[in-house]
Each structure stands twice: as C-alpha cells, then as structure tokens.
Coordinates of C-alpha atoms in Angstrom, one line a residue:
X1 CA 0.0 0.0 0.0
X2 CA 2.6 2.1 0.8
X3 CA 4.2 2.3 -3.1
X4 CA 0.5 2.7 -4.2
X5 CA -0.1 5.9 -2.0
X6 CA 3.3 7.0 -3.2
X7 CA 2.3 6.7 -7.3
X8 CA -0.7 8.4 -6.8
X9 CA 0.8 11.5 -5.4
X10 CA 3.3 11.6 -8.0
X11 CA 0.4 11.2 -10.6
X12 CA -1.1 14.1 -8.6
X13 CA 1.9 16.4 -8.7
X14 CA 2.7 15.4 -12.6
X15 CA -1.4 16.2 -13.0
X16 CA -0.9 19.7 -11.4
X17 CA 2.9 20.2 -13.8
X18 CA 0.7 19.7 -16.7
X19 CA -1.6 23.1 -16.2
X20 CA 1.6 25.1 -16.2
X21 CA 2.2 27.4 -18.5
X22 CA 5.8 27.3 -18.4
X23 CA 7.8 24.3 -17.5
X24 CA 11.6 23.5 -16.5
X25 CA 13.6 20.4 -18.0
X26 CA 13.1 18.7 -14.4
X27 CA 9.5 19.1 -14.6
X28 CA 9.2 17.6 -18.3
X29 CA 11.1 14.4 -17.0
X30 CA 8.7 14.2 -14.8
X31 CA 6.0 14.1 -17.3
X32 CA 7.3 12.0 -19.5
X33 CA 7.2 9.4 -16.8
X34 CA 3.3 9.6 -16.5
X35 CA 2.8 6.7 -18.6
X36 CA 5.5 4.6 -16.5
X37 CA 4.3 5.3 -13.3
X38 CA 0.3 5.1 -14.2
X39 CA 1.3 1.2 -15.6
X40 CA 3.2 0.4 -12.6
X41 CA 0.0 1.7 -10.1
X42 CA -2.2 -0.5 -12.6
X43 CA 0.3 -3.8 -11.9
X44 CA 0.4 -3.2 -8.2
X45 CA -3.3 -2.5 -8.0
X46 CA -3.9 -5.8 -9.8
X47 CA -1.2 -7.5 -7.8
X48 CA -3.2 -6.2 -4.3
X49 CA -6.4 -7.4 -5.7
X50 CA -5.5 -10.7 -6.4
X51 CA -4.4 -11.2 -2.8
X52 CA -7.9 -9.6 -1.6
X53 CA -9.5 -12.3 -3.8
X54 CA -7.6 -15.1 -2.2
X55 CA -8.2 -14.2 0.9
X56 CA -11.8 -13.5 0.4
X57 CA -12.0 -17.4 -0.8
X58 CA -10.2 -18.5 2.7
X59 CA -12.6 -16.3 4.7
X60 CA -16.0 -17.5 2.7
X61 CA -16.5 -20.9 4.5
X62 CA -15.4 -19.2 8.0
X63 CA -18.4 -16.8 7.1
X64 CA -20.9 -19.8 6.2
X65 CA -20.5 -21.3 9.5
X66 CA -20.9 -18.3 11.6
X67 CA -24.3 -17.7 9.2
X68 CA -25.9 -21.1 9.7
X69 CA -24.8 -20.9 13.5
X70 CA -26.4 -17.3 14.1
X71 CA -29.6 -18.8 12.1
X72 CA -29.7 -22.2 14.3
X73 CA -29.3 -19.8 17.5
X74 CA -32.3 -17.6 15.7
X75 CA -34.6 -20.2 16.0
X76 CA -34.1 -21.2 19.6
X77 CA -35.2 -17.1 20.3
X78 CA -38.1 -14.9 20.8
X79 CA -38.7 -12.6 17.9
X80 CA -37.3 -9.6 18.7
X81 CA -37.9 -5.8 17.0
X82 CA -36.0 -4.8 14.2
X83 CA -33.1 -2.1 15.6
X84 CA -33.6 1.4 15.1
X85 CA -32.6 3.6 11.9
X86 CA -28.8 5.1 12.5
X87 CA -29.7 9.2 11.6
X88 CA -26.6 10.5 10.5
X89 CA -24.7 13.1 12.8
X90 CA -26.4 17.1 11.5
X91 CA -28.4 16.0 9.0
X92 CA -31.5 13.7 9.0
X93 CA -31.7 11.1 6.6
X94 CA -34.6 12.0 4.0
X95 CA -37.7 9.0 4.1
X96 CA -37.5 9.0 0.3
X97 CA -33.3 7.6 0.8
X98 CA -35.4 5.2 3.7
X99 CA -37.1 3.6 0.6
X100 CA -35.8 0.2 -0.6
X101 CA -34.6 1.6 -4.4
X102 CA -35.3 -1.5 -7.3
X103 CA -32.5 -3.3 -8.2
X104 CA -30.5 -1.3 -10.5
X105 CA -29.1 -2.8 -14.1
X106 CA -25.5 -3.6 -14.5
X107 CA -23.3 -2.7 -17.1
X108 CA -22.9 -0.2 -19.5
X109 CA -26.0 1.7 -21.8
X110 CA -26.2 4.0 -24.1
X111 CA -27.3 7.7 -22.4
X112 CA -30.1 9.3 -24.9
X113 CA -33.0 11.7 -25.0
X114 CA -34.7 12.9 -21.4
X115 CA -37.4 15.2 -21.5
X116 CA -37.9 18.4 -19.2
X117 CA -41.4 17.0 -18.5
X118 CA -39.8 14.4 -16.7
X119 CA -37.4 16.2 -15.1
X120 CA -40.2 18.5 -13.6
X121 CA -42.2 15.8 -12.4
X122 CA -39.6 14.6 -10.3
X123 CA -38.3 17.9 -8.6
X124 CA -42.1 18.5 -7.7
X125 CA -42.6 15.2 -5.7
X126 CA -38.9 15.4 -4.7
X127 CA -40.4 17.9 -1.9
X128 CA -40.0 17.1 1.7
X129 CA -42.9 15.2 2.9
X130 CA -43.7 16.9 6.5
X131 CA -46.3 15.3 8.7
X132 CA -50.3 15.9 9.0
X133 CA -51.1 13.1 6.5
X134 CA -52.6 10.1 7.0
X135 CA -49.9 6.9 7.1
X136 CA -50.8 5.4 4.1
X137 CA -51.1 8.6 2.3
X138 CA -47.0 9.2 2.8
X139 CA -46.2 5.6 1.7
X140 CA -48.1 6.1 -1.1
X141 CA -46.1 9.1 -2.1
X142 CA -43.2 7.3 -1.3
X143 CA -43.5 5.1 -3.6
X144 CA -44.5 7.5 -6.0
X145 CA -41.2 9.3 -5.8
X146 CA -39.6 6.2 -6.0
X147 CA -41.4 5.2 -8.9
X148 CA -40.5 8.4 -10.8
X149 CA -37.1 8.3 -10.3
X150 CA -36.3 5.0 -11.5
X151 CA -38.1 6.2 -14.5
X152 CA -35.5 9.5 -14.6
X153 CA -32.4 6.9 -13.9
X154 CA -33.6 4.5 -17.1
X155 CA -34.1 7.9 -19.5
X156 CA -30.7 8.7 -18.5
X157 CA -29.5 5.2 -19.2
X158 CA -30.7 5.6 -22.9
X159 CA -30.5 9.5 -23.5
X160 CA -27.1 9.9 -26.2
X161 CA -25.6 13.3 -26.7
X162 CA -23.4 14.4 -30.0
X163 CA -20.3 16.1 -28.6
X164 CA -18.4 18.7 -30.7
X165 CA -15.0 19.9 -30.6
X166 CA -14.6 24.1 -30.7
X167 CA -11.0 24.0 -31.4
X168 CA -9.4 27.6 -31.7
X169 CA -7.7 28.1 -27.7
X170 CA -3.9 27.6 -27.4
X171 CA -4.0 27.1 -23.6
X172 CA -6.4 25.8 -20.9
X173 CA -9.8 26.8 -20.9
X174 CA -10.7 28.4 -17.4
X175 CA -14.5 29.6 -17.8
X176 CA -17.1 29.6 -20.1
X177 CA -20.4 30.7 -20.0
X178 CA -23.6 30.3 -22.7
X179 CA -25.2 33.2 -24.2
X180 CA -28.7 32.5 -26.2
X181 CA -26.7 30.2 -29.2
X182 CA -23.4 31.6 -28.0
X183 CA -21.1 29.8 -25.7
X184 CA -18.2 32.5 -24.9
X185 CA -15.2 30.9 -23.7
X186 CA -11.9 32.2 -21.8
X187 CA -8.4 31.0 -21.6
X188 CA -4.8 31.2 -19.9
X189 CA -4.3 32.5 -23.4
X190 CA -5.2 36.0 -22.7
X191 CA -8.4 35.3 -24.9
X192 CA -11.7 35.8 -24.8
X193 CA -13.7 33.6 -27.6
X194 CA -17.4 33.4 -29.0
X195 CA -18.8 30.5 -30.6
X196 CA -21.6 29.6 -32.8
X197 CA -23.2 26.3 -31.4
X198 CA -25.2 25.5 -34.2
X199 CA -22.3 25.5 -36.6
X200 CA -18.8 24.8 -34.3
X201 CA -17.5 27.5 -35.3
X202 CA -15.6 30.6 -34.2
X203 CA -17.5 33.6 -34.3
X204 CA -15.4 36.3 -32.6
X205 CA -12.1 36.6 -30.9
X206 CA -12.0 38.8 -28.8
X207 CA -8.5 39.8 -27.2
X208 CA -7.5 42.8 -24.9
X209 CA -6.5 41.3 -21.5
X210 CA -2.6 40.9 -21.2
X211 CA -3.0 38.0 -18.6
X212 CA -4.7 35.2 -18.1
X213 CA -8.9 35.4 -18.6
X214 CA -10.0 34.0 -15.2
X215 CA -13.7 34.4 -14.9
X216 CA -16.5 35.3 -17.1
X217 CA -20.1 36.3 -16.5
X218 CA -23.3 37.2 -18.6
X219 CA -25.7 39.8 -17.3
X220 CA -29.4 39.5 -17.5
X221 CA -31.1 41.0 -20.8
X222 CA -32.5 43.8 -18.7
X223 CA -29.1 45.1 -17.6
X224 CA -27.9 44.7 -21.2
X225 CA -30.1 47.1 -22.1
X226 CA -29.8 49.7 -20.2
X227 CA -25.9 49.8 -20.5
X228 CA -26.8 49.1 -24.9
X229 CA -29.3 52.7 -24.4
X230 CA -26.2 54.4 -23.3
X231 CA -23.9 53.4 -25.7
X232 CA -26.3 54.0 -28.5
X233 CA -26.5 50.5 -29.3
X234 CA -29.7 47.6 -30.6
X235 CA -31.7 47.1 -27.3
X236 CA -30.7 43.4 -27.8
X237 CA -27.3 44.0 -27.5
X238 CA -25.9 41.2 -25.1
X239 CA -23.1 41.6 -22.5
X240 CA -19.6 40.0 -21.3
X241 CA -17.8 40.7 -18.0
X242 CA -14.6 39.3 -18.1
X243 CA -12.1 39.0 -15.5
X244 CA -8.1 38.6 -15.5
X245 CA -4.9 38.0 -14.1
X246 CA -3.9 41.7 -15.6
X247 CA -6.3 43.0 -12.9
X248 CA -9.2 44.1 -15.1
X249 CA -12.4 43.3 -15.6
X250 CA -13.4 44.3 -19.6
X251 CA -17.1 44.5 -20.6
X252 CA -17.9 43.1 -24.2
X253 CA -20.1 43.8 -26.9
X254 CA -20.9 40.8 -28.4
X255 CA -22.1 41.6 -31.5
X256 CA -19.4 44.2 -32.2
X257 CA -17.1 42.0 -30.3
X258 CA -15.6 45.3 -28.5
X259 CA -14.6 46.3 -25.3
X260 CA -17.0 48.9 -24.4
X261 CA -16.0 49.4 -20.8
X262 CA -12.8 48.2 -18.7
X263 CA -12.3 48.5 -14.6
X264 CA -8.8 48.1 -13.3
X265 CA -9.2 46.3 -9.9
X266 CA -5.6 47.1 -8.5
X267 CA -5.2 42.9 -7.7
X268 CA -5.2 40.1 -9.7
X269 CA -9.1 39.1 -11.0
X270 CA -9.5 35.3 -10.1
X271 CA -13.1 35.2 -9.9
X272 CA -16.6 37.5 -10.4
X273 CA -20.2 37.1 -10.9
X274 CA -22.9 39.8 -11.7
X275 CA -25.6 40.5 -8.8
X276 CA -28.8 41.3 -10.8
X277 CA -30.1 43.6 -8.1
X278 CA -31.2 47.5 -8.0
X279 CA -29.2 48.6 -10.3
X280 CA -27.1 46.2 -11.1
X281 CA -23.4 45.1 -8.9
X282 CA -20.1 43.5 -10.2
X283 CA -18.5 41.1 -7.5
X284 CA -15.1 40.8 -7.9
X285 CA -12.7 38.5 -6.0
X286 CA -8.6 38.6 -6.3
X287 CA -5.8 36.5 -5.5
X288 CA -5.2 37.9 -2.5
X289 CA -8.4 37.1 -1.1
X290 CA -10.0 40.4 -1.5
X291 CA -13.7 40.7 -2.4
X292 CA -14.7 44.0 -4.2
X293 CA -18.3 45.3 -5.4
X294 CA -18.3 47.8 -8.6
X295 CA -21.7 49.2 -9.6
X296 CA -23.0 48.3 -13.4
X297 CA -25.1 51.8 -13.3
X298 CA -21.6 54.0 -12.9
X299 CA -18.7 51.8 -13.1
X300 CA -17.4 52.9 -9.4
X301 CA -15.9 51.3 -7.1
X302 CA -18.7 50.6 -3.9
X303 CA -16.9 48.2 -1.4
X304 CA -13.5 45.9 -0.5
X305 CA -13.2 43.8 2.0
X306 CA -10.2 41.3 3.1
X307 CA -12.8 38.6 3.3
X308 CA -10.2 35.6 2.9
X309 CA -6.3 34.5 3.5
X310 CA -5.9 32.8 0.0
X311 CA -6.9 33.6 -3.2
X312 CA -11.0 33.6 -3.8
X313 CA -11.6 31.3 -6.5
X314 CA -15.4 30.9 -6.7
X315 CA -17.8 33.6 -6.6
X316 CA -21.7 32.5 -7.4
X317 CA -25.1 35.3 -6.8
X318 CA -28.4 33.8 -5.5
X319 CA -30.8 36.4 -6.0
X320 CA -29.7 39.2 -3.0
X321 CA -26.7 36.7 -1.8
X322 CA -23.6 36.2 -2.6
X323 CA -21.5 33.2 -1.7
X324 CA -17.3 33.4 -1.8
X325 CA -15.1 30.6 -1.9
X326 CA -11.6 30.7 -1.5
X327 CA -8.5 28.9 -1.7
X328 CA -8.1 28.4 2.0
X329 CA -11.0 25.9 2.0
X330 CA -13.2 29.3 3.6
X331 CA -16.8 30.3 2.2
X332 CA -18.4 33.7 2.8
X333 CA -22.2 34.6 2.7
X334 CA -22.5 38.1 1.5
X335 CA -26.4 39.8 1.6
X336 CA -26.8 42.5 -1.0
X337 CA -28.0 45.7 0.5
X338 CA -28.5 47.5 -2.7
X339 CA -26.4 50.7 -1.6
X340 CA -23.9 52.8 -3.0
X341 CA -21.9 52.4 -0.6
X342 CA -20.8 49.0 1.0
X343 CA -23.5 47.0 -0.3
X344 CA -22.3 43.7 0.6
X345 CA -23.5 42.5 4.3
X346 CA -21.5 39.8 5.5
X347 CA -24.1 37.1 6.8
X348 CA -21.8 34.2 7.4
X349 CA -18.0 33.3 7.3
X350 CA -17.2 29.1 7.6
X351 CA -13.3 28.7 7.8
X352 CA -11.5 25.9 5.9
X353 CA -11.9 23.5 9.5
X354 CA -15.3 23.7 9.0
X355 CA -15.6 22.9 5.5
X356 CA -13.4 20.2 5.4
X357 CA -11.6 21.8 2.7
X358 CA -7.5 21.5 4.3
X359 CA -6.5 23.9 0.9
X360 CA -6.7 23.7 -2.9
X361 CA -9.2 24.9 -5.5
X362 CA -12.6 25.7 -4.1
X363 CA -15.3 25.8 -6.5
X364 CA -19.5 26.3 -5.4
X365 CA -22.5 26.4 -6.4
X366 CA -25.6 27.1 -4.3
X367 CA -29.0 26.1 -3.8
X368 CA -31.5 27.3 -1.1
X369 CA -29.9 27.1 2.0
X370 CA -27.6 24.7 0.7
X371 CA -23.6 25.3 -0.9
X372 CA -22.2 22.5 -3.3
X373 CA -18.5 22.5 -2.7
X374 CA -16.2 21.3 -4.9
X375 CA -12.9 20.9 -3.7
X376 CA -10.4 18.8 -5.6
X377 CA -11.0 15.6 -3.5
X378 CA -13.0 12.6 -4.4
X379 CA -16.5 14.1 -3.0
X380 CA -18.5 16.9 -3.3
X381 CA -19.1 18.6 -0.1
X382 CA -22.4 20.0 0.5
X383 CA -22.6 23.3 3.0
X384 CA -25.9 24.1 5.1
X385 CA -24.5 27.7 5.0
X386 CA -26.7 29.1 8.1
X387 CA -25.4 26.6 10.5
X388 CA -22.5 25.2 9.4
X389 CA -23.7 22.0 9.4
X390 CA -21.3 19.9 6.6
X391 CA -22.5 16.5 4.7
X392 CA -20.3 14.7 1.9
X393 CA -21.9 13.0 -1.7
X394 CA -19.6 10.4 -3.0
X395 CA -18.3 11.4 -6.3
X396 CA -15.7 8.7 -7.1
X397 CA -15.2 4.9 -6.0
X398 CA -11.4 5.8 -4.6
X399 CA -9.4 8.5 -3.5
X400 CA -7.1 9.3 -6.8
X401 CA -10.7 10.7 -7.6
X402 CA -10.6 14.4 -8.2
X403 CA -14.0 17.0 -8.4
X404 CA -13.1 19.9 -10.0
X405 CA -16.1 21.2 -10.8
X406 CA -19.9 21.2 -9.4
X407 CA -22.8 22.5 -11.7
X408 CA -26.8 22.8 -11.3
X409 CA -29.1 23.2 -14.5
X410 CA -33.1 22.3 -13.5
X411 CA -33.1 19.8 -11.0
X412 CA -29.7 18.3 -12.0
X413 CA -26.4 18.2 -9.8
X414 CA -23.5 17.3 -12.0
X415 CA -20.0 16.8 -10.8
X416 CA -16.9 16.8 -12.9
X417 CA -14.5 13.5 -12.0
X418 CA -11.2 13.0 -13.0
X419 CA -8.9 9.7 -11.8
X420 CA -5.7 11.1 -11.6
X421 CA -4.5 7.3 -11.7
X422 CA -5.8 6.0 -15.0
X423 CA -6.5 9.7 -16.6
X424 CA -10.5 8.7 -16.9
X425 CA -13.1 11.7 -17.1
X426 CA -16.8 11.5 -16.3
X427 CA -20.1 13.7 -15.4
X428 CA -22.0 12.3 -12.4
X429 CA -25.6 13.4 -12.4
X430 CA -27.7 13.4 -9.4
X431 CA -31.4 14.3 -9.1
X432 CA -32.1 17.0 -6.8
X433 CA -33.0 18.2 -4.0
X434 CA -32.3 14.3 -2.4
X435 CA -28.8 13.9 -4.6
X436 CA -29.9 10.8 -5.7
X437 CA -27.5 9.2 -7.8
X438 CA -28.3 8.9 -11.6
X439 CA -25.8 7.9 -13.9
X440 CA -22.1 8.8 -15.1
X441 CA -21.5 10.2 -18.5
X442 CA -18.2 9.9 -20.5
X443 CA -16.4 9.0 -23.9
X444 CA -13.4 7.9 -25.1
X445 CA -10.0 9.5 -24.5
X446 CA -12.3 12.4 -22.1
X447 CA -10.2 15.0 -21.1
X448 CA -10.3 16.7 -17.3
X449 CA -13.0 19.0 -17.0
X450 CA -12.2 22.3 -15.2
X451 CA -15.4 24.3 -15.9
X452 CA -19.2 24.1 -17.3
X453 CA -22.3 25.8 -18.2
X454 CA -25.6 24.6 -19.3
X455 CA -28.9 25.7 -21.3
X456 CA -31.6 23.9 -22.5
X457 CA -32.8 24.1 -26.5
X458 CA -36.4 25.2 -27.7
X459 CA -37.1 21.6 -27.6
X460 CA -36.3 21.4 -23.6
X461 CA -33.5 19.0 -24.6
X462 CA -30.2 19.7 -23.1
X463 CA -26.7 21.6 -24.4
X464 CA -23.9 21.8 -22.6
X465 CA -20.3 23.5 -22.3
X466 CA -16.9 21.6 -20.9
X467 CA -14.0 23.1 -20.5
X468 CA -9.9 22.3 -19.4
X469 CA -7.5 20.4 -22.2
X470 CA -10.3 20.9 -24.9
X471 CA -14.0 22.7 -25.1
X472 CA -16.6 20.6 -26.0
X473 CA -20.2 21.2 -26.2
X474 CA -22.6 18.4 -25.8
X475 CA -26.1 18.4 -27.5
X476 CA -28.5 15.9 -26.5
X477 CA -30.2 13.5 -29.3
X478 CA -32.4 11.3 -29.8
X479 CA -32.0 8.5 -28.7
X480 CA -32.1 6.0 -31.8
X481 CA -29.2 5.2 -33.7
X482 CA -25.2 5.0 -32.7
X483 CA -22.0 5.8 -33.5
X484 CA -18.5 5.7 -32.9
X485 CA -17.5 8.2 -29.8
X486 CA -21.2 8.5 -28.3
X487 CA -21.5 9.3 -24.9
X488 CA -22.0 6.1 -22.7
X489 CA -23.1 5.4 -19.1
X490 CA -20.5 4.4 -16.7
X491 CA -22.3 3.1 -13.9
X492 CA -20.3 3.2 -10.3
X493 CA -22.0 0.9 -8.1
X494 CA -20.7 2.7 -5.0
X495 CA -21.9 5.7 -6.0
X496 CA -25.0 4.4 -6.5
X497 CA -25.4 3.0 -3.2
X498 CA -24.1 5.4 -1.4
X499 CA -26.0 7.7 0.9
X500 CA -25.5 11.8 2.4
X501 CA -23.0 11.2 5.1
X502 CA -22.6 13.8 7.8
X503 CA -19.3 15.3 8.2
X504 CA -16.5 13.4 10.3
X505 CA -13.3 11.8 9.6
X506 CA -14.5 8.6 6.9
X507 CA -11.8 6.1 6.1
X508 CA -11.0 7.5 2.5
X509 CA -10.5 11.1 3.8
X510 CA -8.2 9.6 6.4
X511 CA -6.1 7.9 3.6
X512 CA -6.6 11.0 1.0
X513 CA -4.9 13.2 4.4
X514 CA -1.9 10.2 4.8
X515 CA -1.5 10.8 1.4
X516 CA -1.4 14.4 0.4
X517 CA 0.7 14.3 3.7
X518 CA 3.8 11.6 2.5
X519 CA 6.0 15.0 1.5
X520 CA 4.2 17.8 3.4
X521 CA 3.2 16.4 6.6
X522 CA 4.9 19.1 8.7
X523 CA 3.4 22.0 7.1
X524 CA -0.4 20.2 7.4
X525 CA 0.1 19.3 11.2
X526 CA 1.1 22.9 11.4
X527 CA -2.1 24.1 9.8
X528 CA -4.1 21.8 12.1
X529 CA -2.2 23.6 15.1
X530 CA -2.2 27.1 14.6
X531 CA -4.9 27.8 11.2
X532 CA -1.7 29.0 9.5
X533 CA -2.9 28.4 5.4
X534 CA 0.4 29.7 3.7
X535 CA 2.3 25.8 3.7
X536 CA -1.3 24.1 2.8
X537 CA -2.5 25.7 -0.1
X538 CA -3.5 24.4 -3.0
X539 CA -1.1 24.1 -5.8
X540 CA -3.5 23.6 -8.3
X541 CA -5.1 26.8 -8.5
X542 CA -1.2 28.8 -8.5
X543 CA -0.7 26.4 -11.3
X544 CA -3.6 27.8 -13.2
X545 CA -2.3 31.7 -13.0
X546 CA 1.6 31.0 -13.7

C-alpha cells in the first residue's frame, strides 16, 4: 500500500505540472514518466487485488459457519424488533433515501433523449414530505417518488448526446459561459472567444486582457439594455464581463465584439459574478483574497473587503446573496443591500476546519440554504450555509478521484471527476434536492473537466459546455441510432449505493490526508495547530495563474 499511496501523489503532482504554463527540464522528465508510473500503479493494484480475492475465498467458508450458527441460534429465540434507523450526525436522513430503491441494471447503456417533462415531475414530488397526512397517504407518495425516479435513472441510461469539438484556444480553458446560441469561452491564453453552437464555429475573438482570462459572466437582458441605451447601441445587445490576471475586468459587446467598458481592480481578477439587483453590482474577487463590489449603473468602485487568507476562486449570486469561496477551504455569505456604498452585508463566514476543505481549489455552487462545494478531493461537499452544518456526496469509488467542478441546471447536480491514476473523465448526475445518484456520463479519451455551463434548447432537450484540455459542447439527441464516440453510461456501483453522510473523519478522507501528507506532513500538522494556510494551499489553482 505504501508504493501505491506514493504513485498516486506523483500522478497528482505530474497532474498539477501539466496546467503550467511554463515548465523547467526537471518538470518535463517528470512528465514523461506519467505513462510509466500510471502502468506500474495499474500492476500493483492488480497485484493487491488478487491477494484480496484469495483471501476473500479463505474467509468464505469461516463466514458460512458463523451464518448457519447465528440462524440455528435464531430459532431457539423470541422474535425480537428490528433495531432502530442510524440518523446521521447534523443532517437527517430523508424517508425518500429510507425507501428500498429497485435493483439497479449492471453494465454499461447507451445515455439518450430525457425530457424536461420528466425532469419537472420529479423535482415537484422530490419535496419534503412533513407530517399531518394520513400513514398510508405518505407511503403512497413514497412510492411515487420512488417510482419516478427509476423512470428518470432509465431515460438517462438511454438518452445519447453528439459532442463537438470548438478547437481555436492555445492554452487551458478556465471559464465559459452560454449566451442564447453563443457559448463565450476564456483562456490562460489572454483570450476571450465566441462560438456559434449551431455550426462549431468561431464567431469572434475577442483579445484585450494581457494575462490570463479567469472568470467570465453574462448579465441578464434587462441590464444589457440599459448599459446598450447608453452606448447607443440595438436594445438586444448582449453583454460580457470578463475577468483577468492583468487585474481588469473588460465588458464586451458581443455583436461588435468590443470592449465597451474596462475596470482596473488594482489585484489580480480570479473570480466574479454579476448581482442582478437594483441597479445592477459587479463582485469581484482577487488572488489575495479580496472581495470588491463595482456598480454596473456608474462603473465605481462601492466596497472591498479582506474577506479571505488565499486567493477567492469561486464567486456564485443567488438572488440578493452572494457566496465566496476561496482557496483556503473558507466560504463567505454576503447579503446585498442594494447601496452605493458598502453593499455587501457579511451574513456568514465558515473557515477551511469547518468545511473540510485543508487547501486547494474551491469551486460552489448554491441552492437554497444549501452550498455545493467542490474541492479537488473525491467528494463533493455539500454546506448548510446558516449553520455550518457539513454532509459529503460520494463522487468517485477511490481517493485518486478528483472533483473539480460542481454544476446545477433544472433539477440536475453534475459533478466533474477525474482519476488522476488512469487519466479517466466523467459527469456524475444526481437528481435533486435528495442527490440521488443517476448515472455517469463519459467518452473515449475524455479529457479533465475544469469548468461548465448549461442551457436547455427550444425543444427542452439539453446543451452543454466543458471546459480544461479541450472545449466541447454536448447536445443531446435522440435516442435512436449509434456511433463511434457516443457518450456512454458508466455506472459506479458505489456511487449508486451510497447515501449523504454527515461530516467526520471517513476512512477515504483519512487515507486521502496520509497521502497528500507523505512529503508535506509538517506543514499540514502545522495548519491543524495554529490555522496557518500559507504551507497548505493548494497548488493547483497557483498552477492555473503561472
């Protein structure tokens, strides 16, 4: 085990190299062995399951003996009651996850066609079911919900989507966004580019930003116009914010494909979202953990606050909030006060202890009074922001597993995973608001997936946007017919049994620590002591901006 844990945090490290921009003769050695050291992990892995198997078949008959012995002894007894439910430590566990689930079909299935309708049925009976009712009247409902989404799981497990390659970036994709048609993409190329879905092809390139494009963000229609009535342009204009490394955020005209307004922040932009409220805000958040509001109605500068220790690398609105999260594992709540002067309230501030989230890239995406964390491990973390209260979804089967990204789009939760170990991409969907496991999507040769956005056709069917190594959009299909390079379930069984744990120390976040410990251990156990962040911080994201 101990050569295992060692190749998988030298496939992490050689993972991380990779994203650099620039890379020394050492480091390219280093790459060049990925191949080596991901087919000697494979033959030890192999070698360790073998042994399992053996002595699984020792252990069977031992097992068989102690089953017929507790069933004589079961018949000499009283009946007794069956024990009471475990309810998991801060959060109770839902009736509808209390429901036996039919057995689910093995193997792999082509992923096809599912209909909003269907969708919308299950997130209106996926409501909690509060008390008042008769007994039967809840059981019934039950199995309802039940009922429905084993009809959502098999129209995954037949839905296909065509998946196009927008080739024109040099560098990583960091952020894209979708725009009507339009996905608009940017890169650690210094570019900003727009696409035409329907065709694959590039529409505009927009360039201006001297550093790396960060973060981008699409204002409502509403606040396009106003902004298009000043500027004497069509009231359909549509808008851009992008945000950079150079420390500007640049406004865009799409169909000009001109800057039309630019905001030097005075630190490094690593994230920003747009706060549809009053008259319109610009959050901003920099590598120095600064969060800054700018108003869209004059361009000024409203607020800045030293909210976190790291870099902020996440910043998401939900109607009047606004939720920060930042490279030291910390999350911010932020209440829009519609002012023009210090508009953001801070509601709530949950340190990297609390999250569970010891360093790295922090990305979220909320819902309610719910945060979906992603944060480079092989879960997604989910955040009951008003009390702290922290519960872990299972988004890979072992801890080389890596979420980089967390996504909602109608009643869907999809997680990016990547296996650092055998280089394998995926989507896992869930259903909400239970994060029921669905199904994993991937094809062959799938590259990591560092960011996504979502809209759904005329139709109701669903498009998407991935980006990292390569953009890809994915537009779903019927489901008839097949080709070479469709998109194909991946079923994980333990995903798929797995249940909302509550947060404590699990045994694959105790051997994920001993691991990203083997070479750093003094500068984590110093972190646990004191809070200090500086020795703990995750590379990944410094890779991104070098």
């Amino acid at each position: 085990m101990g050569e295992v844990r060692k190749l998988q945090k030298k496939l992490r490290q050689i993972e991380n190299l990779e994203i650099k921009i620039s890379l020394t003769p050492e480091e390219r050695v280093k790459i060049s062995r990925k191949a080596e050291l991901r087919s000697r992990l494979a033959e030890l892995q192999l070698q360790l399951s073998a042994l399992q198997q053996t002595l699984g078949i020792v252990g069977d008959a031992k097992q068989e003996k102690m089953k017929r012995q507790v069933a004589d002894a079961s018949e000499a007894l009283p009946s007794l009651p069956p024990p009471a439910s475990k309810i998991l430590k801060g959060e109770k566990k839902s009736k509808s996850q209390a429901a036996p689930a039919p057995a689910a079909r093995h193997g792999e299935a082509e992923i096809g066609r599912q209909g909003s309708t269907e969708l919308g049925k299950v997130s209106d009976h996926c409501q909690d079911l509060s008390g008042g009712c008769p007994e039967s009247e809840p059981d019934q409902q039950l199995q309802q919900e039940e009922m429905e989404f084993q009809c959502l799981k098999e129209s995954w497990e037949k839905a296909k989507f065509r998946l196009r390659l927008l080739e024109g970036h040099n560098d990583i994709v960091t952020c894209v966004v979708s725009v009507d048609n339009l996905v608009v993409s940017g890169s650690r190329d210094t570019t900003v580019k727009v696409w035409h879905v329907p065709t694959a092809t590039e529409h505009k390139n927009l360039g201006g930003h001297t550093g790396a494009v960060t973060a981008l963000s699409a204002p409502p229609p509403e606040y396009c116009k106003r902004l298009a009535f000043s500027l004497s342009l069509s009231d359909k204009e549509r808008f851009i914010l992008s945000g950079s490394a150079d420390c500007n955020v640049k406004i865009w005209a799409l169909s000009i494909g001109q800057c039309v307004r630019s905001i030097y922040t005075f630190n490094a932009v690593t994230a920003l979202c747009f706060v549809p409220e009053d008259d319109g805000y610009i959050i901003t958040g920099s590598d120095g953990g600064k969060v800054q509001a700018w108003s869209w109605h004059t361009f000024q500068h409203c607020q800045s606050v030293n909210a976190h220790q790291e870099a902020v690398t996440s910043i998401q609105a939900q109607g009047p909030l606004v939720f920060s999260g930042s490279a030291d594992g910390g999350v911010c709540v932020w209440e829009n006060q519609c002012s023009d002067r210090d508009p953001l309230t801070l509601l709530h501030h949950w340190s990297g202890p609390v999250t569970g989230s010891r360093g790295g890239r922090v990305t979220l995406s909320p819902r309610g009074d719910k945060v979906f964390l992603a944060y480079g491990h092989a879960c997604i973390k989910i955040l009951q922001w008003r009390t702290g209260t922290i519960s872990r979804l299972t988004n890979h089967s072992s801890i080389t597993g890596v979420t980089d990204c967390v996504h909602q789009t109608g009643s869907l939760l999809i997680g990016s995973c990547y296996d650092v170990a055998s280089g394998e991409s995926s989507l896992n969907l869930f259903a909400l608001p239970q994060c029921r496991y669905l199904a994993s999507l991937t094809w062959p040769e799938a590259p990591r997936i560092l960011c996504f956005a979502s809209w759904a056709t005329g139709s109701g069917d669903h498009r998407w946007v991935t980006g990292g190594r390569d953009l890809v959009v994915w537009e779903q299909l019927p489901s008839s017919g097949r080709q070479k390079g469709d998109v194909t379930v991946r079923k994980d069984d333990r995903i798929d049994s797995s249940l909302l744990e509550s947060e404590g120390e699990t045994e694959e976040d105790e051997q994920s620590d001993d691991f990203e410990e083997e070479d750093d251990s003094d500068g984590c156990k110093e972190y646990q002591r004191d809070g200090s962040q500086h020795e703990v911080s995750g590379s990944w994201f410094r890779c991104v901006l070098q």
